Tab-separated table of C-alpha atoms and ligand atoms in Angstrom:
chain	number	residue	atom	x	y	z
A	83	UNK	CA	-128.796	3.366	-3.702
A	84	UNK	CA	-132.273	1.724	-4.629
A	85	UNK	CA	-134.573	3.263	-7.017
A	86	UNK	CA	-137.550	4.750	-4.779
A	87	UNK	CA	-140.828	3.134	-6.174
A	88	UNK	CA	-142.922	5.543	-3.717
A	89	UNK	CA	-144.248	5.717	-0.357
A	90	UNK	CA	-148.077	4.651	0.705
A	91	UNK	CA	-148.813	4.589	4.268
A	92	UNK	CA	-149.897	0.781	5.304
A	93	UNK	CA	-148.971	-0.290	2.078
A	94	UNK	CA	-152.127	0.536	0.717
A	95	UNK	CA	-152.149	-0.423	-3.112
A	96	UNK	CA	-148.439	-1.658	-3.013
A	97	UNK	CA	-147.920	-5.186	-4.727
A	98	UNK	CA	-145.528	-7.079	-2.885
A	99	UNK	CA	-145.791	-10.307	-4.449
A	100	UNK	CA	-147.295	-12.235	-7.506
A	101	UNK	CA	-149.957	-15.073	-6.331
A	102	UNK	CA	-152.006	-17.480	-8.420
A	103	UNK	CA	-153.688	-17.992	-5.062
A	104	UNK	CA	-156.831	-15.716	-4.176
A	105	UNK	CA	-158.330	-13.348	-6.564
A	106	UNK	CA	-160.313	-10.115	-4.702
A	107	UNK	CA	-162.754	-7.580	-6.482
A	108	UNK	CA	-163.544	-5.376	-3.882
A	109	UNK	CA	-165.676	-3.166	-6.185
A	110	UNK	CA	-167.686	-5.754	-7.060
A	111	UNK	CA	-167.184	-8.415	-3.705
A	112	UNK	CA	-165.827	-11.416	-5.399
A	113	UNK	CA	-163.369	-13.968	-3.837
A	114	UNK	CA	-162.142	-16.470	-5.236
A	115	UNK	CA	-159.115	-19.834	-4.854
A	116	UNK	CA	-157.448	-20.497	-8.045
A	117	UNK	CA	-160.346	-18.932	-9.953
A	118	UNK	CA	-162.885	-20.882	-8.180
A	119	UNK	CA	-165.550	-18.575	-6.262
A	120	UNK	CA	-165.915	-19.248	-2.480
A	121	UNK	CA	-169.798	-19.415	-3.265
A	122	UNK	CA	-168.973	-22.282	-5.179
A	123	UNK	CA	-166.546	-23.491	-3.378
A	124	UNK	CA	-168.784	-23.375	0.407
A	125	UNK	CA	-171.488	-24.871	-1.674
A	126	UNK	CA	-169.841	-28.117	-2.506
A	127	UNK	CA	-166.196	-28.043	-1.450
A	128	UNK	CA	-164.875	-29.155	1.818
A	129	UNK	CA	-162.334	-27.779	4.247
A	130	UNK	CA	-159.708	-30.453	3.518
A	131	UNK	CA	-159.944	-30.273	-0.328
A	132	UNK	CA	-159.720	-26.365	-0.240
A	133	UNK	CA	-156.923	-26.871	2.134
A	134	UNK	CA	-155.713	-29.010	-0.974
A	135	UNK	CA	-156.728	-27.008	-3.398
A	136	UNK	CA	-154.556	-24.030	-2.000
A	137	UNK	CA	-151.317	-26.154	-0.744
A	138	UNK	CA	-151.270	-27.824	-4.050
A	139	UNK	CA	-152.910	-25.141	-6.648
A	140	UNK	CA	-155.123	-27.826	-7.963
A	141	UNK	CA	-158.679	-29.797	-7.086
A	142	UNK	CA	-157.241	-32.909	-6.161
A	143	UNK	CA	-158.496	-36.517	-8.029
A	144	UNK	CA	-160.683	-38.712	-5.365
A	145	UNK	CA	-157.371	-40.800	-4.452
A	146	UNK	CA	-155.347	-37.579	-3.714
A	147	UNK	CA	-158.034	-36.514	-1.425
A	148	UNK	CA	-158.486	-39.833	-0.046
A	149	UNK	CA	-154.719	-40.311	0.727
A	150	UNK	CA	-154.632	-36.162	2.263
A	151	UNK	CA	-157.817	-36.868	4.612
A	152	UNK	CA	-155.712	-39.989	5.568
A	153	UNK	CA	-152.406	-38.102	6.097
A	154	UNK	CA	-154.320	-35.386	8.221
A	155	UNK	CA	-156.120	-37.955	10.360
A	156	UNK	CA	-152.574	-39.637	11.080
A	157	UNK	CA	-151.314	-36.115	12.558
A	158	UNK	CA	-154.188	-35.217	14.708
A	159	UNK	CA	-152.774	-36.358	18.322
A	160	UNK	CA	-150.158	-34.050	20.123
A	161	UNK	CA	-146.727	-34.854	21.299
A	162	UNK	CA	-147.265	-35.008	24.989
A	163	UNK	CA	-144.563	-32.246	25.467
A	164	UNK	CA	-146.865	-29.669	24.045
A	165	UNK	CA	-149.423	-30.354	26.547
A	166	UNK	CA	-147.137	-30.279	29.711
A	167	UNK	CA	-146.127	-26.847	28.578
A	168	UNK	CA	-149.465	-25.612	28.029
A	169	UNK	CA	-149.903	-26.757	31.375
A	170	UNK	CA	-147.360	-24.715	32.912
A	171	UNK	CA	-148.623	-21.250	31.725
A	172	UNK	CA	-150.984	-19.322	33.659
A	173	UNK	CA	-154.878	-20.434	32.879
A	174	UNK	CA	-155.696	-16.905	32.494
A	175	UNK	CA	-153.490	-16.244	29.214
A	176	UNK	CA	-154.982	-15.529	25.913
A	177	UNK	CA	-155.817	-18.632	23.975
A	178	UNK	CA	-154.547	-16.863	20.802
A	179	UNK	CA	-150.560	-16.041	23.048
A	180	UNK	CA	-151.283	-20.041	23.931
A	181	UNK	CA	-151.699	-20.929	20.899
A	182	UNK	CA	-148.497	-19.302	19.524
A	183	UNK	CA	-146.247	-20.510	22.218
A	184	UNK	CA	-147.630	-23.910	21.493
A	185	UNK	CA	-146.866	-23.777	18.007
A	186	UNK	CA	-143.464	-22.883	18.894
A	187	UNK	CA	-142.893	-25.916	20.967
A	188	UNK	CA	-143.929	-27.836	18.482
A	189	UNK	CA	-141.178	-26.843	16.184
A	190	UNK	CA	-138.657	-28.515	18.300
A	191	UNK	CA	-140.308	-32.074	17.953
A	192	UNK	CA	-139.503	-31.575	13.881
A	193	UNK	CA	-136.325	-33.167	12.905
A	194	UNK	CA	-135.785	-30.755	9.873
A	195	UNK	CA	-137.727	-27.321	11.193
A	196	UNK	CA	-135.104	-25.277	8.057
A	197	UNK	CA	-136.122	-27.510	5.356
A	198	UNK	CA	-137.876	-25.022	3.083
A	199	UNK	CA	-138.154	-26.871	-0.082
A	200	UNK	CA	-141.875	-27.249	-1.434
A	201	UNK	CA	-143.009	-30.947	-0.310
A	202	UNK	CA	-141.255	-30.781	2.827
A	203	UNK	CA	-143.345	-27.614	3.589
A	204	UNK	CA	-146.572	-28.889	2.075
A	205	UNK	CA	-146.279	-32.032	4.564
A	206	UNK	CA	-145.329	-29.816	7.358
A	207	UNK	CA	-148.356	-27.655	6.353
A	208	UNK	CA	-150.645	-30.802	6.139
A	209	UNK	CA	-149.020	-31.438	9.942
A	210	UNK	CA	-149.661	-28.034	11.372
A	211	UNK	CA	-153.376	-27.794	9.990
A	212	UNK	CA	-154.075	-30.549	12.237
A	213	UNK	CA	-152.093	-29.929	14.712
A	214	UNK	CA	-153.281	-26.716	15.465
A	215	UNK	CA	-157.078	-27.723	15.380
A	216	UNK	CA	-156.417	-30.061	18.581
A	217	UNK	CA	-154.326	-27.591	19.644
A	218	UNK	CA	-156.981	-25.282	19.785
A	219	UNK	CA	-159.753	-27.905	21.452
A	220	UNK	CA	-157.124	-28.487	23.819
A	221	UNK	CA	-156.759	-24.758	25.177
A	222	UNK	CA	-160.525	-24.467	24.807
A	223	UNK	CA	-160.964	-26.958	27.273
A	224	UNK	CA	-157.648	-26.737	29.624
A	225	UNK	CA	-159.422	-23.051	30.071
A	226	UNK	CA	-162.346	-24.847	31.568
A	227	UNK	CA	-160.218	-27.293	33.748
A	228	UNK	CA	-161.314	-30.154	31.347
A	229	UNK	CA	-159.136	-32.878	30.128
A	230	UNK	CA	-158.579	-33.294	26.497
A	231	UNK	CA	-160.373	-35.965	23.941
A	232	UNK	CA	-159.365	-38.147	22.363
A	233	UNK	CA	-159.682	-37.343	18.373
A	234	UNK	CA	-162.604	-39.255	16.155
A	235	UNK	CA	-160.783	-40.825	13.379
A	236	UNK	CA	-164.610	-41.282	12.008
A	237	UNK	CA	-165.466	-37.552	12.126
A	238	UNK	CA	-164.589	-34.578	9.217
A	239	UNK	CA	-161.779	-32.314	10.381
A	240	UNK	CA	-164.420	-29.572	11.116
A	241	UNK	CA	-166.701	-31.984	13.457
A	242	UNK	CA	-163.830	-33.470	15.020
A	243	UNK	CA	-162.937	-30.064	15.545
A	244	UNK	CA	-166.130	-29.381	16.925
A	245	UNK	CA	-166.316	-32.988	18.874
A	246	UNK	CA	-162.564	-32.491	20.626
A	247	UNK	CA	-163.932	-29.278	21.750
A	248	UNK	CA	-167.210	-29.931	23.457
A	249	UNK	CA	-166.932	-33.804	23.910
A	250	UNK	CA	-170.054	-34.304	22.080
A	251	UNK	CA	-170.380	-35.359	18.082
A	252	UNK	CA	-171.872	-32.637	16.734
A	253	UNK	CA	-174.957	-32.451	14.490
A	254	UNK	CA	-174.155	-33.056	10.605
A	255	UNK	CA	-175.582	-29.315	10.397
A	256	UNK	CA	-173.543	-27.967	13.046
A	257	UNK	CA	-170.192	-29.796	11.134
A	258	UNK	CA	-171.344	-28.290	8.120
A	259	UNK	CA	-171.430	-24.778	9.330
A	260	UNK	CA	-167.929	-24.865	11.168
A	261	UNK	CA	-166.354	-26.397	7.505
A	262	UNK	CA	-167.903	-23.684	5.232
A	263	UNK	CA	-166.663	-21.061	8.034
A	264	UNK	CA	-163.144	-23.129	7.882
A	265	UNK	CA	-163.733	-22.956	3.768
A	266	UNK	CA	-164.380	-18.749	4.142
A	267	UNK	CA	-161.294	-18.168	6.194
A	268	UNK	CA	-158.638	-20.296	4.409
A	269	UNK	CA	-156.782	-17.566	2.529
A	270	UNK	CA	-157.317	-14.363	1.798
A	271	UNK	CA	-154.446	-13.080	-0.236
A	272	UNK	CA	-151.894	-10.853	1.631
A	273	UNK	CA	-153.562	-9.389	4.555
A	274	UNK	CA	-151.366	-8.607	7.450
A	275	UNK	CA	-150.572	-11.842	8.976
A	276	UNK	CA	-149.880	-13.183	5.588
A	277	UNK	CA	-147.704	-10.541	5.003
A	278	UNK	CA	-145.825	-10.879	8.475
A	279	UNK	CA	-145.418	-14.879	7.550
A	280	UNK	CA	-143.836	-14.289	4.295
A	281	UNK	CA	-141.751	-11.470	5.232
A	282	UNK	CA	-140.111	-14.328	8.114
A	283	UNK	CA	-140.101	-17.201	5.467
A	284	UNK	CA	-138.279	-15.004	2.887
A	285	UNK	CA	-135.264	-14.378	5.200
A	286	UNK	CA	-135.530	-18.880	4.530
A	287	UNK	CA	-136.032	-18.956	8.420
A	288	UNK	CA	-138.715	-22.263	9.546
A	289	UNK	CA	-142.525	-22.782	8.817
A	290	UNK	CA	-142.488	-22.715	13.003
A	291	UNK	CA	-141.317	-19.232	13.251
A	292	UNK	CA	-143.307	-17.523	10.064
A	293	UNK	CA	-146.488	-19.360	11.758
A	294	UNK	CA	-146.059	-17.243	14.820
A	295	UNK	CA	-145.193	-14.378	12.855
A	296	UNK	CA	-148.885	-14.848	11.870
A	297	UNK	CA	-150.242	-15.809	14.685
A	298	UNK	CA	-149.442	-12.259	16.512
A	299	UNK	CA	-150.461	-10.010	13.420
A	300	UNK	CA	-154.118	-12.096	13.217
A	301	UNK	CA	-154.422	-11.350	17.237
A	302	UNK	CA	-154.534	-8.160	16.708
A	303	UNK	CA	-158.360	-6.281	16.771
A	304	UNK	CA	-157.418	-4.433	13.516
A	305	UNK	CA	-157.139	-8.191	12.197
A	306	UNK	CA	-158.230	-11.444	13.252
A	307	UNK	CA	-158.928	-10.153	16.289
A	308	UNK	CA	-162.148	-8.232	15.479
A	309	UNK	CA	-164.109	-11.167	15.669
A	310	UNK	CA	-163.816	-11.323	19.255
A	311	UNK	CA	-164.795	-8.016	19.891
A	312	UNK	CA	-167.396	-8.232	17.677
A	313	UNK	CA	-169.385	-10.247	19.451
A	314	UNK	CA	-167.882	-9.192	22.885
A	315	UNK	CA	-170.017	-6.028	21.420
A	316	UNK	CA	-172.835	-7.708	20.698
A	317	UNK	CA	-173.653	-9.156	24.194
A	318	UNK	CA	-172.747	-5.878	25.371
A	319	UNK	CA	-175.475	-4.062	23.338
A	320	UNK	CA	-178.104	-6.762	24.918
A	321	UNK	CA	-180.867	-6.124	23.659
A	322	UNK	CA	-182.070	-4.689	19.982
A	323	UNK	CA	-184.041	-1.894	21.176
A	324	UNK	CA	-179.944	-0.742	21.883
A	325	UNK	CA	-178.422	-1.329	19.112
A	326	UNK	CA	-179.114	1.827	16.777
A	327	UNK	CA	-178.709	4.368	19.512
A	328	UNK	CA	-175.525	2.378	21.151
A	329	UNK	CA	-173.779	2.471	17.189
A	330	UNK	CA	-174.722	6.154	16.431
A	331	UNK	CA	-172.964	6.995	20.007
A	332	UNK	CA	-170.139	5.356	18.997
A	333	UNK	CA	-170.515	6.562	15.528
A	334	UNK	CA	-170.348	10.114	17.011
A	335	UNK	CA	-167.654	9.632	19.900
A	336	UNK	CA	-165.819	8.497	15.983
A	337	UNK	CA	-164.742	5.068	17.227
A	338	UNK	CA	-164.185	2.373	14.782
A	339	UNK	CA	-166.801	-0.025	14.587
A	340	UNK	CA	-165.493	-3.564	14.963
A	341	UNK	CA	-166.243	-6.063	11.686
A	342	UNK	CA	-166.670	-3.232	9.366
A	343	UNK	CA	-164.582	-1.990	6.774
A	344	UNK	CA	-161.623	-3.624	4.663
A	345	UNK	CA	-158.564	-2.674	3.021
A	346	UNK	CA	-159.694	-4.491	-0.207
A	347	UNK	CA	-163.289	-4.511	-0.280
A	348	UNK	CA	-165.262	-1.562	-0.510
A	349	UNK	CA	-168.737	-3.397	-0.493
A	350	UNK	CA	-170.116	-6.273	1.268
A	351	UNK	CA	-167.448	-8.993	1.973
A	352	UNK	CA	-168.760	-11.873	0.434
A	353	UNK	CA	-167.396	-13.807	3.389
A	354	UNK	CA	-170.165	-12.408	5.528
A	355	UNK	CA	-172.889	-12.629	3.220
A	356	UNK	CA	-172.767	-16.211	3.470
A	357	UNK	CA	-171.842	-16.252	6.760
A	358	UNK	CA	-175.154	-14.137	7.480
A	359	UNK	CA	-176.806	-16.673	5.759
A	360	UNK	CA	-175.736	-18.990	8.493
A	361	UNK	CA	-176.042	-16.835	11.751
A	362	UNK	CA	-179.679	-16.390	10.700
A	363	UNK	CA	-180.268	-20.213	10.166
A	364	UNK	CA	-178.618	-20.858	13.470
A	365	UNK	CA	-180.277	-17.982	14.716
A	366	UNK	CA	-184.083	-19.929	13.823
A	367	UNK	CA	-182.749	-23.174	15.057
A	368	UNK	CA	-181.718	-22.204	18.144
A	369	UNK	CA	-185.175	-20.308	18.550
A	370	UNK	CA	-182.976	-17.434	20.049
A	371	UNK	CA	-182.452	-15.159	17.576
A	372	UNK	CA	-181.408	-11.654	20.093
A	373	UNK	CA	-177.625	-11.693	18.660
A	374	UNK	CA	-179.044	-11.914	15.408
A	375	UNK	CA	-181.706	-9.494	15.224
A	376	UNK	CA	-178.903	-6.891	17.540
A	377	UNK	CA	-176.151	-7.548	14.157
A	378	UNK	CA	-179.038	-6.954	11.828
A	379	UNK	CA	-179.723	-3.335	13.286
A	380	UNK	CA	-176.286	-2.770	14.098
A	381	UNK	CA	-175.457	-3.465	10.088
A	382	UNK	CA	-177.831	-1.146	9.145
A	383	UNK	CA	-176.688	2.009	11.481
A	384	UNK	CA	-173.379	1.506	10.467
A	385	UNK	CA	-174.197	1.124	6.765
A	386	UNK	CA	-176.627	4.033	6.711
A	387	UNK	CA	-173.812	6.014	8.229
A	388	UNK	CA	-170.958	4.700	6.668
A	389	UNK	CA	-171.657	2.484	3.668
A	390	UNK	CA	-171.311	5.692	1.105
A	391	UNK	CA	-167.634	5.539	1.949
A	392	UNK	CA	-167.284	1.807	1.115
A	393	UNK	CA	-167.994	0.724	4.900
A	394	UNK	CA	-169.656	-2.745	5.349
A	395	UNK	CA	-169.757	-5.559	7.327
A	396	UNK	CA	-166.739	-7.828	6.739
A	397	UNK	CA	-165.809	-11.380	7.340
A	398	UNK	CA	-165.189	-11.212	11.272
A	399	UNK	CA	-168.540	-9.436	11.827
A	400	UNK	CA	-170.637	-12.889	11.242
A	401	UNK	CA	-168.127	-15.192	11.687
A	402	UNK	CA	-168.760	-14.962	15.861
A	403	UNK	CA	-172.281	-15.403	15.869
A	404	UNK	CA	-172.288	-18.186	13.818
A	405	UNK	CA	-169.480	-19.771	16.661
A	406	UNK	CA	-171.849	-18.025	19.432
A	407	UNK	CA	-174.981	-20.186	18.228
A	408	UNK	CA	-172.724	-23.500	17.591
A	409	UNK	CA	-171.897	-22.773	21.329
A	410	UNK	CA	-168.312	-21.881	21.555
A	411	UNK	CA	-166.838	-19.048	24.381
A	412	UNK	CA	-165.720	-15.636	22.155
A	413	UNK	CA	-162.088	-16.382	23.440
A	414	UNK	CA	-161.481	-18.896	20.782
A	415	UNK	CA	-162.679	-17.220	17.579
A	416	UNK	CA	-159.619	-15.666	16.537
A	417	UNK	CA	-157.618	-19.301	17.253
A	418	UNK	CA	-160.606	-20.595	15.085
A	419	UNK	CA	-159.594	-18.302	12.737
A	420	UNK	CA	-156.125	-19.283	13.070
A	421	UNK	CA	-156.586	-22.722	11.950
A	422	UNK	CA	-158.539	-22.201	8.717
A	423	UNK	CA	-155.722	-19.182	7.985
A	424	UNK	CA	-152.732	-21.639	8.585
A	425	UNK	CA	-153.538	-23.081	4.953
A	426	UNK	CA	-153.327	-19.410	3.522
A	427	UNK	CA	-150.070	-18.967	5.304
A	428	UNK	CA	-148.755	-22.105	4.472
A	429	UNK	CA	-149.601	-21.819	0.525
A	430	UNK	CA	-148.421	-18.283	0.759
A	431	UNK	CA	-144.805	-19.426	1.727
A	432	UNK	CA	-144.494	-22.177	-0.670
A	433	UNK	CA	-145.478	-20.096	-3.614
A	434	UNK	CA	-143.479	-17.229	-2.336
A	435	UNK	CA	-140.196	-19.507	-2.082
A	436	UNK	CA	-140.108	-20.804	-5.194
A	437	UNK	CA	-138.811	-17.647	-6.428
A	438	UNK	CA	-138.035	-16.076	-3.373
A	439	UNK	CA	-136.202	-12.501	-2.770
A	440	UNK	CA	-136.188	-11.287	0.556
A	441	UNK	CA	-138.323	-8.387	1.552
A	442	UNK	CA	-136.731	-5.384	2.614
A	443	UNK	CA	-138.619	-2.353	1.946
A	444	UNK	CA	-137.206	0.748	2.932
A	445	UNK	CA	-138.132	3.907	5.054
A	446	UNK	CA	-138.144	7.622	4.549
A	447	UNK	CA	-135.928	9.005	6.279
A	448	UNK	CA	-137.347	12.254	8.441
A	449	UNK	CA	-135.076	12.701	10.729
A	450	UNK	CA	-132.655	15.386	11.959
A	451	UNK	CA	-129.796	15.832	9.332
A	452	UNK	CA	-126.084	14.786	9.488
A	453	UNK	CA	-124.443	16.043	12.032
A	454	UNK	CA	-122.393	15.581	15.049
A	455	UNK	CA	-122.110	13.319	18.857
A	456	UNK	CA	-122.639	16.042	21.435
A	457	UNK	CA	-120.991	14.848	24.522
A	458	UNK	CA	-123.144	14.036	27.720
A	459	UNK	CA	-122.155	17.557	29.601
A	460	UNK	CA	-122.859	19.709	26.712
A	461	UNK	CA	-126.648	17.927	26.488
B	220	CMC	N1	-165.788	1.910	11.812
B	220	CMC	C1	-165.795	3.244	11.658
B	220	CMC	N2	-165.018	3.881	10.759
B	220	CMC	C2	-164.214	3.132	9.999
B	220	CMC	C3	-164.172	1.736	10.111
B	220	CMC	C4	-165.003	1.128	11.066
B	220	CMC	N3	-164.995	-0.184	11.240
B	220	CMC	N4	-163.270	1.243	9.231
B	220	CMC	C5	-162.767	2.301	8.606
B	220	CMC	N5	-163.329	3.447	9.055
B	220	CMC	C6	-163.019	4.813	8.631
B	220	CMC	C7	-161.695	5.248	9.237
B	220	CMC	O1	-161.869	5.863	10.484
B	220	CMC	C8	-161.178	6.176	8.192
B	220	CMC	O2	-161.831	7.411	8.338
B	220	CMC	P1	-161.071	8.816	8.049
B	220	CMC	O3	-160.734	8.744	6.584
B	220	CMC	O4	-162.070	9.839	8.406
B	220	CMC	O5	-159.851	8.805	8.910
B	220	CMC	C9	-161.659	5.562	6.877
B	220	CMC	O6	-162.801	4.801	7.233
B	220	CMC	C10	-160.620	4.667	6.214
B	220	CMC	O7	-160.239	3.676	7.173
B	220	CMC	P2	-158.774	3.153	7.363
B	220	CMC	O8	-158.589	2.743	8.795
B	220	CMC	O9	-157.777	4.116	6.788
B	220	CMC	O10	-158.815	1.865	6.433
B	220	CMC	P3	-157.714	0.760	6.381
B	220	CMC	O11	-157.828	0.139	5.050
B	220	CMC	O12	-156.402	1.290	6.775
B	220	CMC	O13	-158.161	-0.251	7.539
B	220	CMC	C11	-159.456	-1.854	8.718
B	220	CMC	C12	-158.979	-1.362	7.339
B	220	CMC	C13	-160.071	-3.215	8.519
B	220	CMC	C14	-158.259	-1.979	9.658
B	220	CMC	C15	-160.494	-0.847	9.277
B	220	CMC	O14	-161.606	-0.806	8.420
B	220	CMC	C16	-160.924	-1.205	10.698
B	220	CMC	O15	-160.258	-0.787	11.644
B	220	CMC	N6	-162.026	-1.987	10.847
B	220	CMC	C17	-162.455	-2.473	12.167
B	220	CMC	C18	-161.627	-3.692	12.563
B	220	CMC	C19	-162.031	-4.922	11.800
B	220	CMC	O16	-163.201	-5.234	11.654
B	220	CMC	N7	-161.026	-5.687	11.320
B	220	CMC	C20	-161.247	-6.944	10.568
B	220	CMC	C21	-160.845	-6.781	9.127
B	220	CMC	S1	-161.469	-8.047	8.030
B	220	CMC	C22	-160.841	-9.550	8.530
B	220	CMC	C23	-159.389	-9.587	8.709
B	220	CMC	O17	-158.597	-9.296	7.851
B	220	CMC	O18	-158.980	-9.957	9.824
């Protein structure tokens, strides 16, 4: 029998691995990849050299980068097998379910899915980033009834994003936005999802089927999921002459407000301060700022209420207004999500692996005690 190390409902304060990747305070709202704050990292960092930074624990040299933006321009069409299943499901389903069944086909077009050692799963990493972004533009628009575009090989990996989507380049403030949101979401130490991915890639089982692991534990509205509702929230408060009295209803009825709260952090996410930042520029661009001015009251409730017992806003709570004002449907934020958090994942498992040891906790068993099969007439 195993030594018991304790029992902590949700794992709460359990270590389950040793990372060099992402350092939280939640005291004190820091975040940081290898060492380097996200503040730092949003101000002059892009997505594809923090997507570097994490698969590779290091800043790459200009001809590393050059030769990775290269490599993840090369990947960025689909094999047309992915599309005709897409196709075939009803138009109705989920774009987050789509998503996961696509990423499942597209582990039978690798040649060597159970290959688990470190390059191999950095390139298939570098593969599925992109991958996964058209992916995404392609369910956003197959929703719609539109046919997909053709990638920009000229274009960032956040504006192509942005262009395979819509059809339109965007503005170089629009692709700025969507990479710092990209930069925010990239990893975020061993949240659910991250959990559920390493938990499949320790049994030495394929990136493919750790990646859908994910995939279902960031749909969830607990997770990944909140974002969505957030904003689904939002438009359903209207107006901000709602918004306090629609919160302290909810507040009393004791639902859980969606985009508050966090396991780690117990003051503001520092995700959503700067993504604040954002929704309010957008916000004064856009010269509609209603969805601003409703999160803005609704943060305020909520803290006033709630903020003595470490309850703030966290990342998902900004992250959909910022997508709301670039223009894309509330249906895609958690994929959006999905596609920054597949570097997390990814870097996760490689680290993980190199001195992997499957995970198999154990329960407590509460149960009736031993005893004995009583036959189906005696019942
Ligand atoms: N609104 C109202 N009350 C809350 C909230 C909230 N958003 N979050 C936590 N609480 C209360 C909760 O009801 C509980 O109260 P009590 O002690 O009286 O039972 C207390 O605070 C502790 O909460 P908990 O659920 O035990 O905390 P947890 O660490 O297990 O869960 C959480 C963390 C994120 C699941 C939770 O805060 C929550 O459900 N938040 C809303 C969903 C959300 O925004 N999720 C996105 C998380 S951040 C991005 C990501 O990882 O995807």
């Amino acid at each position: 029998m195993t030594a018991e190390v304790g029992f902590s409902r949700g794992l709460e304060g359990v270590i389950a691995a040793e990372s060099a990747l992402t350092y939280i305070d939640g005291q004190q709202g820091i975040l940081a990849y290898l060492g380097i704050p996200i503040e730092e990292l949003t101000e002059h960092s892009s997505f594809e050299e923090t997507a570097f930074l994490l698969l590779y624990q290091k800043l790459p040299k200009r001809t590393e980068l050059a030769d990775f933006k290269q490599e993840l321009l090369r990947h960025r069409t689909l094999p047309e097998a992915v599309l005709d299943v897409l196709k075939r499901l009803p138009r109705k389903t989920a774009p987050m379910a789509l998503l996961r069944t696509a990423v499942s086909v597209l582990g039978h077009f690798d040649p060597s899915p159970d290959d688990v050692s470190t390059a191999t799963l950095q390139a298939k990493a570098l593969k599925l980033i992109v991958q996964m972004a058209t992916l995404t533009a392609v369910i956003g628009r197959w929703r719609k009834g539109l046919e997909p575009i053709v990638p920009n090989s000229d274009l960032s990996h956040a504006a192509n994003f942005l262009y395979m989507l819509t059809g339109r380049k965007p503005t170089d403030e629009a692709a700025r936005v969507f990479d710092v949101a990209l930069i925010l979401h990239a990893d975020h130490e061993f949240p659910a999802s991250t959990f559920a991915s390493s938990v499949v890639a320790s049994t030495l089982s394929d990136i493919y089927s750790s990646v859908c692991a994910a995939l279902g534990a960031l749909k969830g509205p607990l997770h990944g999921g909140a974002n969505e509702q957030v904003i689904k929230m939002i438009a359903a408060i209207g107006d901000p002459a709602r918004a306090e009295p629609y919160i302290k209803e909810k507040l009393t009825r004791k639902e859980i407000i969606m985009g508050f709260g966090h396991r780690q952090y117990k003051t503001y996410d520092p995700r959503a301060r700067i993504l604040k930042h954002y929704s309010e520029k957008l916000a004064q661009q856009a010269q509609d700022p209603c969805f601003f001015q409703i999160e803005e009251i609704v943060e305020k409730t909520v803290i006033e209420a709630l903020g003595s017992r470490g309850i703030f806003p966290n990342v998902d709570f900004y992250s959909g207004t910022v997508y709301h004002y670039l223009g894309i449907e509330p249906e895609l934020y958690t994929p959006i999500f999905a596609i920054s958090r597949i570097v997390g994942w990814a870097a996760h498992m490689i680290e993980y692996l190199k001195e992997n040891r499957i995970f198999r906790p154990t329960t407590r068993y509460i149960g009736p005690p031993l005893g004995h099969y009583t036959p189906i007439e005696q019942r």
